[in-house]
């Protein structure tokens, strides 16, 4: 991922690697990073004051359209990982989240991104993001 030098929304969350999330080498199984990204995404939205639950109750959902991972070093059992999440631009019908995962030694071990769409829950038609989300994010851009 390229370093960006403009305003954007950023958040951090931490996850301790559980034994069940590792393979025989005690490394985080690569498929678990999708779950880690989801946790980081929900927590990033929560930290700006936005509720996924409320959005879904109001009839909008956000399915993942694209995801990308780049594995640099393994995460290991019982490590406390820090996931830095960024929203690089104000969302439209789609929203992109970028992630960087750091180990306890503050080494970048995984990075990636996801693109999600805003859809009306009943019709599954694309829709604009909720106005309260845009109002919460606008000061960061």
mmCIF file of N, CA and C in Angstrom:
data_model
loop_
_atom_site.group_PDB
_atom_site.id
_atom_site.type_symbol
_atom_site.label_atom_id
_atom_site.label_comp_id
_atom_site.label_asym_id
_atom_site.label_seq_id
_atom_site.Cartn_x
_atom_site.Cartn_y
_atom_site.Cartn_z
ATOM 1 N N UNK A 1 0.837 -1.176 0.000
ATOM 2 C CA UNK A 1 0.000 0.000 0.000
ATOM 3 C C UNK A 1 0.883 1.240 0.000
ATOM 4 N N UNK A 2 0.501 2.212 -0.715
ATOM 5 C CA UNK A 2 1.249 3.443 -0.823
ATOM 6 C C UNK A 2 0.919 4.361 0.348
ATOM 7 N N UNK A 3 1.935 5.026 0.899
ATOM 8 C CA UNK A 3 1.721 5.989 1.986
ATOM 9 C C UNK A 3 0.936 7.177 1.453
ATOM 10 N N UNK A 4 -0.051 7.605 2.202
ATOM 11 C CA UNK A 4 -0.877 8.733 1.780
ATOM 12 C C UNK A 4 -0.594 9.919 2.696
ATOM 13 N N UNK A 5 -0.551 11.119 2.116
ATOM 14 C CA UNK A 5 -0.206 12.308 2.873
ATOM 15 C C UNK A 5 -1.327 13.330 2.871
ATOM 16 N N UNK A 6 -2.556 12.867 2.943
ATOM 17 C CA UNK A 6 -3.684 13.778 3.023
ATOM 18 C C UNK A 6 -4.593 13.309 4.139
ATOM 19 N N UNK A 7 -5.584 14.129 4.440
ATOM 20 C CA UNK A 7 -6.477 13.801 5.533
ATOM 21 C C UNK A 7 -7.307 12.562 5.203
ATOM 22 N N UNK A 8 -7.566 11.777 6.208
ATOM 23 C CA UNK A 8 -8.410 10.593 6.091
ATOM 24 C C UNK A 8 -8.780 10.152 7.491
ATOM 25 N N UNK A 9 -9.747 9.276 7.586
ATOM 26 C CA UNK A 9 -10.122 8.740 8.890
ATOM 27 C C UNK A 9 -9.232 7.544 9.209
ATOM 28 N N UNK A 10 -8.728 7.486 10.459
ATOM 29 C CA UNK A 10 -7.879 6.397 10.904
ATOM 30 C C UNK A 10 -8.318 5.927 12.283
ATOM 31 N N UNK A 11 -8.196 4.636 12.540
ATOM 32 C CA UNK A 11 -8.522 4.067 13.843
ATOM 33 C C UNK A 11 -7.604 2.878 14.109
ATOM 34 N N UNK A 12 -7.518 2.461 15.360
ATOM 35 C CA UNK A 12 -6.725 1.287 15.737
ATOM 36 C C UNK A 12 -7.543 0.375 16.624
ATOM 37 N N UNK A 13 -7.320 -0.914 16.471
ATOM 38 C CA UNK A 13 -7.907 -1.902 17.370
ATOM 39 C C UNK A 13 -6.874 -2.998 17.589
ATOM 40 N N UNK A 14 -7.024 -3.716 18.696
ATOM 41 C CA UNK A 14 -6.079 -4.789 18.994
ATOM 42 C C UNK A 14 -6.806 -6.115 19.132
ATOM 43 N N UNK A 15 -6.121 -7.170 18.710
ATOM 44 C CA UNK A 15 -6.644 -8.532 18.790
ATOM 45 C C UNK A 15 -5.517 -9.432 19.288
ATOM 46 N N UNK A 16 -5.828 -10.246 20.307
ATOM 47 C CA UNK A 16 -4.849 -11.243 20.760
ATOM 48 C C UNK A 16 -5.100 -12.524 19.978
ATOM 49 N N UNK A 17 -4.047 -13.073 19.394
ATOM 50 C CA UNK A 17 -4.161 -14.290 18.585
ATOM 51 C C UNK A 17 -4.458 -15.475 19.501
ATOM 52 N N UNK A 18 -5.599 -16.114 19.240
ATOM 53 C CA UNK A 18 -6.000 -17.289 20.013
ATOM 54 C C UNK A 18 -5.449 -18.556 19.366
ATOM 55 N N UNK A 19 -5.279 -19.595 20.158
ATOM 56 C CA UNK A 19 -4.711 -20.851 19.677
ATOM 57 C C UNK A 19 -5.497 -21.405 18.491
ATOM 58 N N UNK A 20 -6.822 -21.326 18.555
ATOM 59 C CA UNK A 20 -7.675 -21.871 17.492
ATOM 60 C C UNK A 20 -7.500 -21.134 16.163
ATOM 61 N N UNK A 21 -6.869 -19.969 16.169
ATOM 62 C CA UNK A 21 -6.660 -19.181 14.955
ATOM 63 C C UNK A 21 -5.318 -19.473 14.285
ATOM 64 N N UNK A 22 -4.578 -20.443 14.821
ATOM 65 C CA UNK A 22 -3.240 -20.723 14.298
ATOM 66 C C UNK A 22 -3.198 -22.073 13.590
ATOM 67 N N UNK A 23 -2.143 -22.243 12.799
ATOM 68 C CA UNK A 23 -1.922 -23.519 12.121
ATOM 69 C C UNK A 23 -0.917 -24.344 12.935
ATOM 70 N N UNK A 24 -0.393 -25.410 12.365
ATOM 71 C CA UNK A 24 0.523 -26.285 13.099
ATOM 72 C C UNK A 24 1.847 -25.616 13.453
ATOM 73 N N UNK A 25 2.161 -24.489 12.813
ATOM 74 C CA UNK A 25 3.409 -23.781 13.102
ATOM 75 C C UNK A 25 3.202 -22.691 14.155
ATOM 76 N N UNK A 26 1.989 -22.609 14.703
ATOM 77 C CA UNK A 26 1.592 -21.562 15.657
ATOM 78 C C UNK A 26 1.546 -20.192 15.005
ATOM 79 N N UNK A 27 1.405 -20.163 13.663
ATOM 80 C CA UNK A 27 1.224 -18.919 12.921
ATOM 81 C C UNK A 27 -0.271 -18.708 12.683
ATOM 82 N N UNK A 28 -0.676 -17.448 12.607
ATOM 83 C CA UNK A 28 -2.067 -17.160 12.293
ATOM 84 C C UNK A 28 -2.384 -17.763 10.929
ATOM 85 N N UNK A 29 -3.434 -18.578 10.873
ATOM 86 C CA UNK A 29 -3.888 -19.141 9.611
ATOM 87 C C UNK A 29 -4.335 -17.990 8.721
ATOM 88 N N UNK A 30 -3.890 -17.969 7.479
ATOM 89 C CA UNK A 30 -4.077 -16.809 6.611
ATOM 90 C C UNK A 30 -5.541 -16.394 6.455
ATOM 91 N N UNK A 31 -6.469 -17.341 6.464
ATOM 92 C CA UNK A 31 -7.878 -17.020 6.299
ATOM 93 C C UNK A 31 -8.457 -16.208 7.450
ATOM 94 N N UNK A 32 -7.811 -16.241 8.605
ATOM 95 C CA UNK A 32 -8.313 -15.493 9.763
ATOM 96 C C UNK A 32 -8.121 -13.992 9.624
ATOM 97 N N UNK A 33 -7.275 -13.559 8.699
ATOM 98 C CA UNK A 33 -7.094 -12.113 8.532
ATOM 99 C C UNK A 33 -8.369 -11.446 8.009
ATOM 100 N N UNK A 34 -9.210 -12.180 7.283
ATOM 101 C CA UNK A 34 -10.490 -11.611 6.844
ATOM 102 C C UNK A 34 -11.341 -11.276 8.065
ATOM 103 N N UNK A 35 -11.346 -12.164 9.059
ATOM 104 C CA UNK A 35 -12.088 -11.910 10.296
ATOM 105 C C UNK A 35 -11.463 -10.733 11.054
ATOM 106 N N UNK A 36 -10.133 -10.689 11.122
ATOM 107 C CA UNK A 36 -9.461 -9.581 11.811
ATOM 108 C C UNK A 36 -9.813 -8.254 11.147
ATOM 109 N N UNK A 37 -9.825 -8.230 9.819
ATOM 110 C CA UNK A 37 -10.182 -7.002 9.106
ATOM 111 C C UNK A 37 -11.625 -6.601 9.419
ATOM 112 N N UNK A 38 -12.506 -7.581 9.507
ATOM 113 C CA UNK A 38 -13.905 -7.268 9.828
ATOM 114 C C UNK A 38 -14.024 -6.670 11.222
ATOM 115 N N UNK A 39 -13.352 -7.263 12.185
ATOM 116 C CA UNK A 39 -13.372 -6.726 13.553
ATOM 117 C C UNK A 39 -12.842 -5.296 13.546
ATOM 118 N N UNK A 40 -11.735 -5.061 12.862
ATOM 119 C CA UNK A 40 -11.137 -3.723 12.804
ATOM 120 C C UNK A 40 -12.069 -2.728 12.121
ATOM 121 N N UNK A 41 -12.748 -3.169 11.074
ATOM 122 C CA UNK A 41 -13.677 -2.297 10.341
ATOM 123 C C UNK A 41 -14.846 -1.880 11.228
ATOM 124 N N UNK A 42 -15.451 -2.834 11.916
ATOM 125 C CA UNK A 42 -16.582 -2.527 12.798
ATOM 126 C C UNK A 42 -16.136 -1.621 13.938
ATOM 127 N N UNK A 43 -14.981 -1.899 14.521
ATOM 128 C CA UNK A 43 -14.485 -1.071 15.626
ATOM 129 C C UNK A 43 -14.099 0.332 15.152
ATOM 130 N N UNK A 44 -13.584 0.444 13.931
ATOM 131 C CA UNK A 44 -13.264 1.772 13.387
ATOM 132 C C UNK A 44 -14.533 2.602 13.245
ATOM 133 N N UNK A 45 -15.580 1.976 12.765
ATOM 134 C CA UNK A 45 -16.856 2.687 12.617
ATOM 135 C C UNK A 45 -17.420 3.056 13.984
ATOM 136 N N UNK A 46 -17.311 2.135 14.936
ATOM 137 C CA UNK A 46 -17.792 2.409 16.294
ATOM 138 C C UNK A 46 -17.024 3.578 16.918
ATOM 139 N N UNK A 47 -15.712 3.632 16.674
ATOM 140 C CA UNK A 47 -14.896 4.687 17.307
ATOM 141 C C UNK A 47 -15.197 6.076 16.760
ATOM 142 N N UNK A 48 -15.761 6.149 15.547
ATOM 143 C CA UNK A 48 -16.153 7.454 15.005
ATOM 144 C C UNK A 48 -17.589 7.806 15.439
ATOM 145 N N UNK A 49 -18.255 6.848 16.108
ATOM 146 C CA UNK A 49 -19.597 7.113 16.612
ATOM 147 C C UNK A 49 -20.709 6.520 15.765
ATOM 148 N N UNK A 50 -20.368 5.576 14.866
ATOM 149 C CA UNK A 50 -21.348 4.984 13.962
ATOM 150 C C UNK A 50 -21.623 3.546 14.355
ATOM 151 N N UNK A 51 -22.883 3.117 14.277
ATOM 152 C CA UNK A 51 -23.289 1.768 14.650
ATOM 153 C C UNK A 51 -23.707 0.958 13.419
ATOM 154 N N UNK A 52 -22.962 -0.128 13.133
ATOM 155 C CA UNK A 52 -23.358 -1.063 12.073
ATOM 156 C C UNK A 52 -24.751 -1.602 12.355
ATOM 157 N N UNK A 53 -24.982 -1.957 13.616
ATOM 158 C CA UNK A 53 -26.261 -2.543 13.999
ATOM 159 C C UNK A 53 -27.415 -1.599 13.671
ATOM 160 N N UNK A 54 -27.258 -0.344 14.057
ATOM 161 C CA UNK A 54 -28.314 0.641 13.790
ATOM 162 C C UNK A 54 -28.534 0.802 12.287
ATOM 163 N N UNK A 55 -27.447 0.826 11.526
ATOM 164 C CA UNK A 55 -27.564 0.965 10.078
ATOM 165 C C UNK A 55 -28.374 -0.203 9.495
ATOM 166 N N UNK A 56 -28.075 -1.417 9.949
ATOM 167 C CA UNK A 56 -28.806 -2.580 9.454
ATOM 168 C C UNK A 56 -30.265 -2.547 9.890
ATOM 169 N N UNK A 57 -30.522 -2.097 11.125
ATOM 170 C CA UNK A 57 -31.903 -1.972 11.596
ATOM 171 C C UNK A 57 -32.672 -0.934 10.778
ATOM 172 N N UNK A 58 -31.950 0.042 10.221
ATOM 173 C CA UNK A 58 -32.576 1.075 9.391
ATOM 174 C C UNK A 58 -32.641 0.677 7.913
ATOM 175 N N UNK A 59 -32.258 -0.571 7.601
ATOM 176 C CA UNK A 59 -32.480 -1.097 6.263
ATOM 177 C C UNK A 59 -31.330 -1.007 5.278
ATOM 178 N N UNK A 60 -30.102 -0.796 5.770
ATOM 179 C CA UNK A 60 -28.943 -0.751 4.876
ATOM 180 C C UNK A 60 -27.927 -1.788 5.338
ATOM 181 N N UNK A 61 -27.379 -2.521 4.386
ATOM 182 C CA UNK A 61 -26.317 -3.480 4.701
ATOM 183 C C UNK A 61 -25.087 -3.185 3.842
ATOM 184 N N UNK A 62 -23.955 -3.772 4.237
ATOM 185 C CA UNK A 62 -22.683 -3.497 3.556
ATOM 186 C C UNK A 62 -21.967 -4.796 3.216
ATOM 187 N N UNK A 63 -22.293 -5.438 2.101
ATOM 188 C CA UNK A 63 -21.551 -6.639 1.721
ATOM 189 C C UNK A 63 -20.172 -6.283 1.161
ATOM 190 N N UNK A 64 -19.246 -7.200 1.335
ATOM 191 C CA UNK A 64 -17.892 -7.035 0.809
ATOM 192 C C UNK A 64 -17.912 -7.351 -0.692
ATOM 193 N N UNK A 65 -17.349 -6.447 -1.486
ATOM 194 C CA UNK A 65 -17.231 -6.646 -2.928
ATOM 195 C C UNK A 65 -15.853 -7.164 -3.325
ATOM 196 N N UNK A 66 -14.827 -6.645 -2.646
ATOM 197 C CA UNK A 66 -13.444 -7.015 -2.974
ATOM 198 C C UNK A 66 -12.640 -7.078 -1.688
ATOM 199 N N UNK A 67 -11.632 -7.929 -1.709
ATOM 200 C CA UNK A 67 -10.689 -7.971 -0.589
ATOM 201 C C UNK A 67 -9.309 -8.347 -1.122
ATOM 202 N N UNK A 68 -8.308 -7.828 -0.466
ATOM 203 C CA UNK A 68 -6.924 -8.087 -0.877
ATOM 204 C C UNK A 68 -6.067 -8.178 0.379
ATOM 205 N N UNK A 69 -5.150 -9.151 0.398
ATOM 206 C CA UNK A 69 -4.235 -9.334 1.522
ATOM 207 C C UNK A 69 -2.816 -9.447 0.989
ATOM 208 N N UNK A 70 -1.884 -8.916 1.732
ATOM 209 C CA UNK A 70 -0.452 -9.092 1.433
ATOM 210 C C UNK A 70 0.212 -9.499 2.745
ATOM 211 N N UNK A 71 0.760 -10.708 2.771
ATOM 212 C CA UNK A 71 1.350 -11.260 3.982
ATOM 213 C C UNK A 71 2.858 -11.045 3.949
ATOM 214 N N UNK A 72 3.368 -10.361 4.961
ATOM 215 C CA UNK A 72 4.790 -10.023 5.007
ATOM 216 C C UNK A 72 5.552 -10.868 6.023
ATOM 217 N N UNK A 73 4.937 -11.096 7.183
ATOM 218 C CA UNK A 73 5.521 -11.905 8.256
ATOM 219 C C UNK A 73 4.365 -12.610 8.960
ATOM 220 N N UNK A 74 4.636 -13.706 9.636
ATOM 221 C CA UNK A 74 3.530 -14.387 10.314
ATOM 222 C C UNK A 74 3.143 -13.712 11.636
ATOM 223 N N UNK A 75 1.840 -13.712 11.893
ATOM 224 C CA UNK A 75 1.356 -13.414 13.231
ATOM 225 C C UNK A 75 1.461 -14.710 14.018
ATOM 226 N N UNK A 76 1.685 -14.623 15.314
ATOM 227 C CA UNK A 76 1.945 -15.836 16.097
ATOM 228 C C UNK A 76 0.984 -15.948 17.279
ATOM 229 N N UNK A 77 0.822 -17.190 17.731
ATOM 230 C CA UNK A 77 -0.047 -17.480 18.862
ATOM 231 C C UNK A 77 0.275 -16.579 20.054
ATOM 232 N N UNK A 78 -0.744 -16.035 20.653
ATOM 233 C CA UNK A 78 -0.726 -15.218 21.868
ATOM 234 C C UNK A 78 -0.154 -13.813 21.671
ATOM 235 N N UNK A 79 0.210 -13.442 20.448
ATOM 236 C CA UNK A 79 0.659 -12.075 20.190
ATOM 237 C C UNK A 79 -0.534 -11.123 20.229
ATOM 238 N N UNK A 80 -0.274 -9.925 20.684
ATOM 239 C CA UNK A 80 -1.280 -8.868 20.626
ATOM 240 C C UNK A 80 -1.016 -8.084 19.344
ATOM 241 N N UNK A 81 -1.922 -8.223 18.386
ATOM 242 C CA UNK A 81 -1.777 -7.552 17.101
ATOM 243 C C UNK A 81 -2.516 -6.225 17.126
ATOM 244 N N UNK A 82 -1.940 -5.216 16.498
ATOM 245 C CA UNK A 82 -2.583 -3.913 16.353
ATOM 246 C C UNK A 82 -2.950 -3.748 14.886
ATOM 247 N N UNK A 83 -4.221 -3.455 14.649
ATOM 248 C CA UNK A 83 -4.699 -3.268 13.284
ATOM 249 C C UNK A 83 -5.055 -1.798 13.109
ATOM 250 N N UNK A 84 -4.353 -1.149 12.204
ATOM 251 C CA UNK A 84 -4.628 0.242 11.868
ATOM 252 C C UNK A 84 -5.538 0.246 10.649
ATOM 253 N N UNK A 85 -6.663 0.923 10.782
ATOM 254 C CA UNK A 85 -7.670 0.953 9.725
ATOM 255 C C UNK A 85 -7.814 2.378 9.226
ATOM 256 N N UNK A 86 -7.858 2.530 7.914
ATOM 257 C CA UNK A 86 -8.035 3.848 7.312
ATOM 258 C C UNK A 86 -9.171 3.814 6.308
ATOM 259 N N UNK A 87 -9.893 4.903 6.259
ATOM 260 C CA UNK A 87 -10.860 5.130 5.184
ATOM 261 C C UNK A 87 -10.240 6.257 4.368
ATOM 262 N N UNK A 88 -9.676 5.950 3.194
ATOM 263 C CA UNK A 88 -8.895 6.940 2.457
ATOM 264 C C UNK A 88 -9.701 8.040 1.775
ATOM 265 N N UNK A 89 -11.005 7.810 1.587
ATOM 266 C CA UNK A 89 -11.824 8.851 0.962
ATOM 267 C C UNK A 89 -13.255 8.743 1.459
ATOM 268 N N UNK A 90 -13.949 9.845 1.388
ATOM 269 C CA UNK A 90 -15.344 9.883 1.807
ATOM 270 C C UNK A 90 -16.137 8.900 0.943
ATOM 271 N N UNK A 91 -16.964 8.043 1.555
ATOM 272 C CA UNK A 91 -17.662 7.028 0.777
ATOM 273 C C UNK A 91 -18.777 7.578 -0.102
ATOM 274 N N UNK A 92 -19.024 6.830 -1.183
ATOM 275 C CA UNK A 92 -20.181 7.067 -2.045
ATOM 276 C C UNK A 92 -21.058 5.829 -1.920
ATOM 277 N N UNK A 93 -21.401 5.192 -3.022
ATOM 278 C CA UNK A 93 -22.151 3.943 -2.970
ATOM 279 C C UNK A 93 -21.246 2.821 -2.453
ATOM 280 N N UNK A 94 -19.934 3.007 -2.597
ATOM 281 C CA UNK A 94 -18.932 2.063 -2.093
ATOM 282 C C UNK A 94 -18.067 2.749 -1.052
ATOM 283 N N UNK A 95 -17.464 1.919 -0.199
ATOM 284 C CA UNK A 95 -16.522 2.426 0.800
ATOM 285 C C UNK A 95 -15.320 1.484 0.830
ATOM 286 N N UNK A 96 -14.141 2.075 0.882
ATOM 287 C CA UNK A 96 -12.903 1.288 0.921
ATOM 288 C C UNK A 96 -12.256 1.461 2.290
ATOM 289 N N UNK A 97 -11.832 0.330 2.851
ATOM 290 C CA UNK A 97 -11.081 0.318 4.109
ATOM 291 C C UNK A 97 -9.702 -0.242 3.809
ATOM 292 N N UNK A 98 -8.667 0.389 4.358
ATOM 293 C CA UNK A 98 -7.297 -0.106 4.209
ATOM 294 C C UNK A 98 -6.780 -0.484 5.590
ATOM 295 N N UNK A 99 -6.007 -1.570 5.650
ATOM 296 C CA UNK A 99 -5.575 -2.118 6.932
ATOM 297 C C UNK A 99 -4.076 -2.371 6.940
ATOM 298 N N UNK A 100 -3.486 -2.163 8.104
ATOM 299 C CA UNK A 100 -2.104 -2.555 8.362
ATOM 300 C C UNK A 100 -2.105 -3.273 9.705
ATOM 301 N N UNK A 101 -1.518 -4.471 9.736
ATOM 302 C CA UNK A 101 -1.472 -5.272 10.949
ATOM 303 C C UNK A 101 -0.027 -5.287 11.446
ATOM 304 N N UNK A 102 0.149 -4.920 12.714
ATOM 305 C CA UNK A 102 1.476 -4.865 13.334
ATOM 306 C C UNK A 102 1.550 -5.866 14.482
ATOM 307 N N UNK A 103 2.731 -6.493 14.640
ATOM 308 C CA UNK A 103 2.927 -7.393 15.772
ATOM 309 C C UNK A 103 3.378 -6.589 16.999
ATOM 310 N N UNK A 104 3.693 -7.285 18.082
ATOM 311 C CA UNK A 104 4.083 -6.601 19.322
ATOM 312 C C UNK A 104 5.402 -5.849 19.193
ATOM 313 N N UNK A 105 6.243 -6.239 18.233
ATOM 314 C CA UNK A 105 7.506 -5.539 17.989
ATOM 315 C C UNK A 105 7.297 -4.347 17.057
ATOM 316 N N UNK A 106 6.047 -4.020 16.768
ATOM 317 C CA UNK A 106 5.656 -2.921 15.889
ATOM 318 C C UNK A 106 6.157 -3.112 14.454
ATOM 319 N N UNK A 107 6.250 -4.387 14.032
ATOM 320 C CA UNK A 107 6.618 -4.713 12.658
ATOM 321 C C UNK A 107 5.340 -4.917 11.847
ATOM 322 N N UNK A 108 5.307 -4.370 10.647
ATOM 323 C CA UNK A 108 4.187 -4.579 9.750
ATOM 324 C C UNK A 108 4.221 -6.032 9.280
ATOM 325 N N UNK A 109 3.132 -6.793 9.563
ATOM 326 C CA UNK A 109 3.135 -8.209 9.192
ATOM 327 C C UNK A 109 2.139 -8.525 8.076
ATOM 328 N N UNK A 110 1.068 -7.758 7.978
ATOM 329 C CA UNK A 110 0.063 -7.972 6.941
ATOM 330 C C UNK A 110 -0.559 -6.637 6.591
ATOM 331 N N UNK A 111 -0.904 -6.463 5.327
ATOM 332 C CA UNK A 111 -1.646 -5.268 4.925
ATOM 333 C C UNK A 111 -2.661 -5.681 3.874
ATOM 334 N N UNK A 112 -3.663 -4.836 3.702
ATOM 335 C CA UNK A 112 -4.667 -5.159 2.711
ATOM 336 C C UNK A 112 -5.773 -4.131 2.684
ATOM 337 N N UNK A 113 -6.817 -4.459 1.941
ATOM 338 C CA UNK A 113 -7.954 -3.553 1.825
ATOM 339 C C UNK A 113 -9.211 -4.346 1.507
ATOM 340 N N UNK A 114 -10.344 -3.722 1.798
ATOM 341 C CA UNK A 114 -11.639 -4.265 1.404
ATOM 342 C C UNK A 114 -12.470 -3.134 0.821
ATOM 343 N N UNK A 115 -13.303 -3.485 -0.140
ATOM 344 C CA UNK A 115 -14.287 -2.554 -0.686
ATOM 345 C C UNK A 115 -15.658 -3.149 -0.400
ATOM 346 N N UNK A 116 -16.529 -2.335 0.177
ATOM 347 C CA UNK A 116 -17.888 -2.748 0.491
ATOM 348 C C UNK A 116 -18.859 -1.824 -0.222
ATOM 349 N N UNK A 117 -20.076 -2.302 -0.417
ATOM 350 C CA UNK A 117 -21.122 -1.493 -1.043
ATOM 351 C C UNK A 117 -22.224 -1.244 -0.023
ATOM 352 N N UNK A 118 -22.917 -0.133 -0.178
ATOM 353 C CA UNK A 118 -24.113 0.138 0.613
ATOM 354 C C UNK A 118 -25.298 -0.354 -0.202
ATOM 355 N N UNK A 119 -26.079 -1.278 0.368
ATOM 356 C CA UNK A 119 -27.247 -1.823 -0.314
ATOM 357 C C UNK A 119 -28.481 -1.683 0.568
ATOM 358 N N UNK A 120 -29.632 -1.468 -0.085
ATOM 359 C CA UNK A 120 -30.905 -1.502 0.634
ATOM 360 C C UNK A 120 -31.161 -2.957 1.010
ATOM 361 N N UNK A 121 -31.464 -3.181 2.280
ATOM 362 C CA UNK A 121 -31.612 -4.542 2.792
ATOM 363 C C UNK A 121 -32.715 -5.325 2.079
ATOM 364 N N UNK A 122 -33.830 -4.707 1.779
ATOM 365 C CA UNK A 122 -34.969 -5.399 1.185
ATOM 366 C C UNK A 122 -34.756 -5.682 -0.297
ATOM 367 N N UNK A 123 -34.335 -4.684 -1.059
ATOM 368 C CA UNK A 123 -34.236 -4.836 -2.521
ATOM 369 C C UNK A 123 -32.845 -5.240 -3.007
ATOM 370 N N UNK A 124 -31.844 -5.095 -2.149
ATOM 371 C CA UNK A 124 -30.435 -5.349 -2.509
ATOM 372 C C UNK A 124 -29.949 -4.404 -3.603
ATOM 373 N N UNK A 125 -30.572 -3.255 -3.724
ATOM 374 C CA UNK A 125 -30.171 -2.239 -4.690
ATOM 375 C C UNK A 125 -29.139 -1.314 -4.051
ATOM 376 N N UNK A 126 -28.150 -0.852 -4.819
ATOM 377 C CA UNK A 126 -27.167 0.096 -4.285
ATOM 378 C C UNK A 126 -27.854 1.360 -3.774
ATOM 379 N N UNK A 127 -27.277 1.938 -2.736
ATOM 380 C CA UNK A 127 -27.818 3.157 -2.153
ATOM 381 C C UNK A 127 -26.673 4.029 -1.645
ATOM 382 N N UNK A 128 -26.986 5.250 -1.361
ATOM 383 C CA UNK A 128 -25.990 6.153 -0.783
ATOM 384 C C UNK A 128 -25.727 5.760 0.674
ATOM 385 N N UNK A 129 -24.579 6.137 1.201
ATOM 386 C CA UNK A 129 -24.315 5.843 2.606
ATOM 387 C C UNK A 129 -25.281 6.629 3.506
ATOM 388 N N UNK A 130 -25.502 6.135 4.703
ATOM 389 C CA UNK A 130 -26.352 6.877 5.633
ATOM 390 C C UNK A 130 -25.802 8.286 5.877
ATOM 391 N N UNK A 131 -26.689 9.250 5.964
ATOM 392 C CA UNK A 131 -26.281 10.646 6.158
ATOM 393 C C UNK A 131 -25.510 10.847 7.460
ATOM 394 N N UNK A 132 -25.885 10.106 8.517
ATOM 395 C CA UNK A 132 -25.160 10.272 9.778
ATOM 396 C C UNK A 132 -23.717 9.770 9.664
ATOM 397 N N UNK A 133 -23.475 8.754 8.847
ATOM 398 C CA UNK A 133 -22.105 8.289 8.623
ATOM 399 C C UNK A 133 -21.302 9.357 7.887
ATOM 400 N N UNK A 134 -21.876 9.932 6.849
ATOM 401 C CA UNK A 134 -21.182 10.977 6.104
ATOM 402 C C UNK A 134 -20.878 12.182 7.001
ATOM 403 N N UNK A 135 -21.822 12.535 7.858
ATOM 404 C CA UNK A 135 -21.612 13.666 8.767
ATOM 405 C C UNK A 135 -20.479 13.382 9.756
ATOM 406 N N UNK A 136 -20.371 12.145 10.207
ATOM 407 C CA UNK A 136 -19.309 11.766 11.150
ATOM 408 C C UNK A 136 -17.938 11.734 10.470
ATOM 409 N N UNK A 137 -17.888 11.328 9.200
ATOM 410 C CA UNK A 137 -16.618 11.200 8.502
ATOM 411 C C UNK A 137 -16.134 12.491 7.843
ATOM 412 N N UNK A 138 -17.053 13.360 7.473
ATOM 413 C CA UNK A 138 -16.709 14.572 6.702
ATOM 414 C C UNK A 138 -15.569 15.396 7.336
ATOM 415 N N UNK A 139 -15.528 15.577 8.657
ATOM 416 C CA UNK A 139 -14.430 16.377 9.226
ATOM 417 C C UNK A 139 -13.028 15.814 8.988
ATOM 418 N N UNK A 140 -12.917 14.533 8.621
ATOM 419 C CA UNK A 140 -11.614 13.917 8.408
ATOM 420 C C UNK A 140 -11.098 14.087 6.976
ATOM 421 N N UNK A 141 -11.902 14.711 6.113
ATOM 422 C CA UNK A 141 -11.506 14.841 4.706
ATOM 423 C C UNK A 141 -11.451 16.288 4.268
#
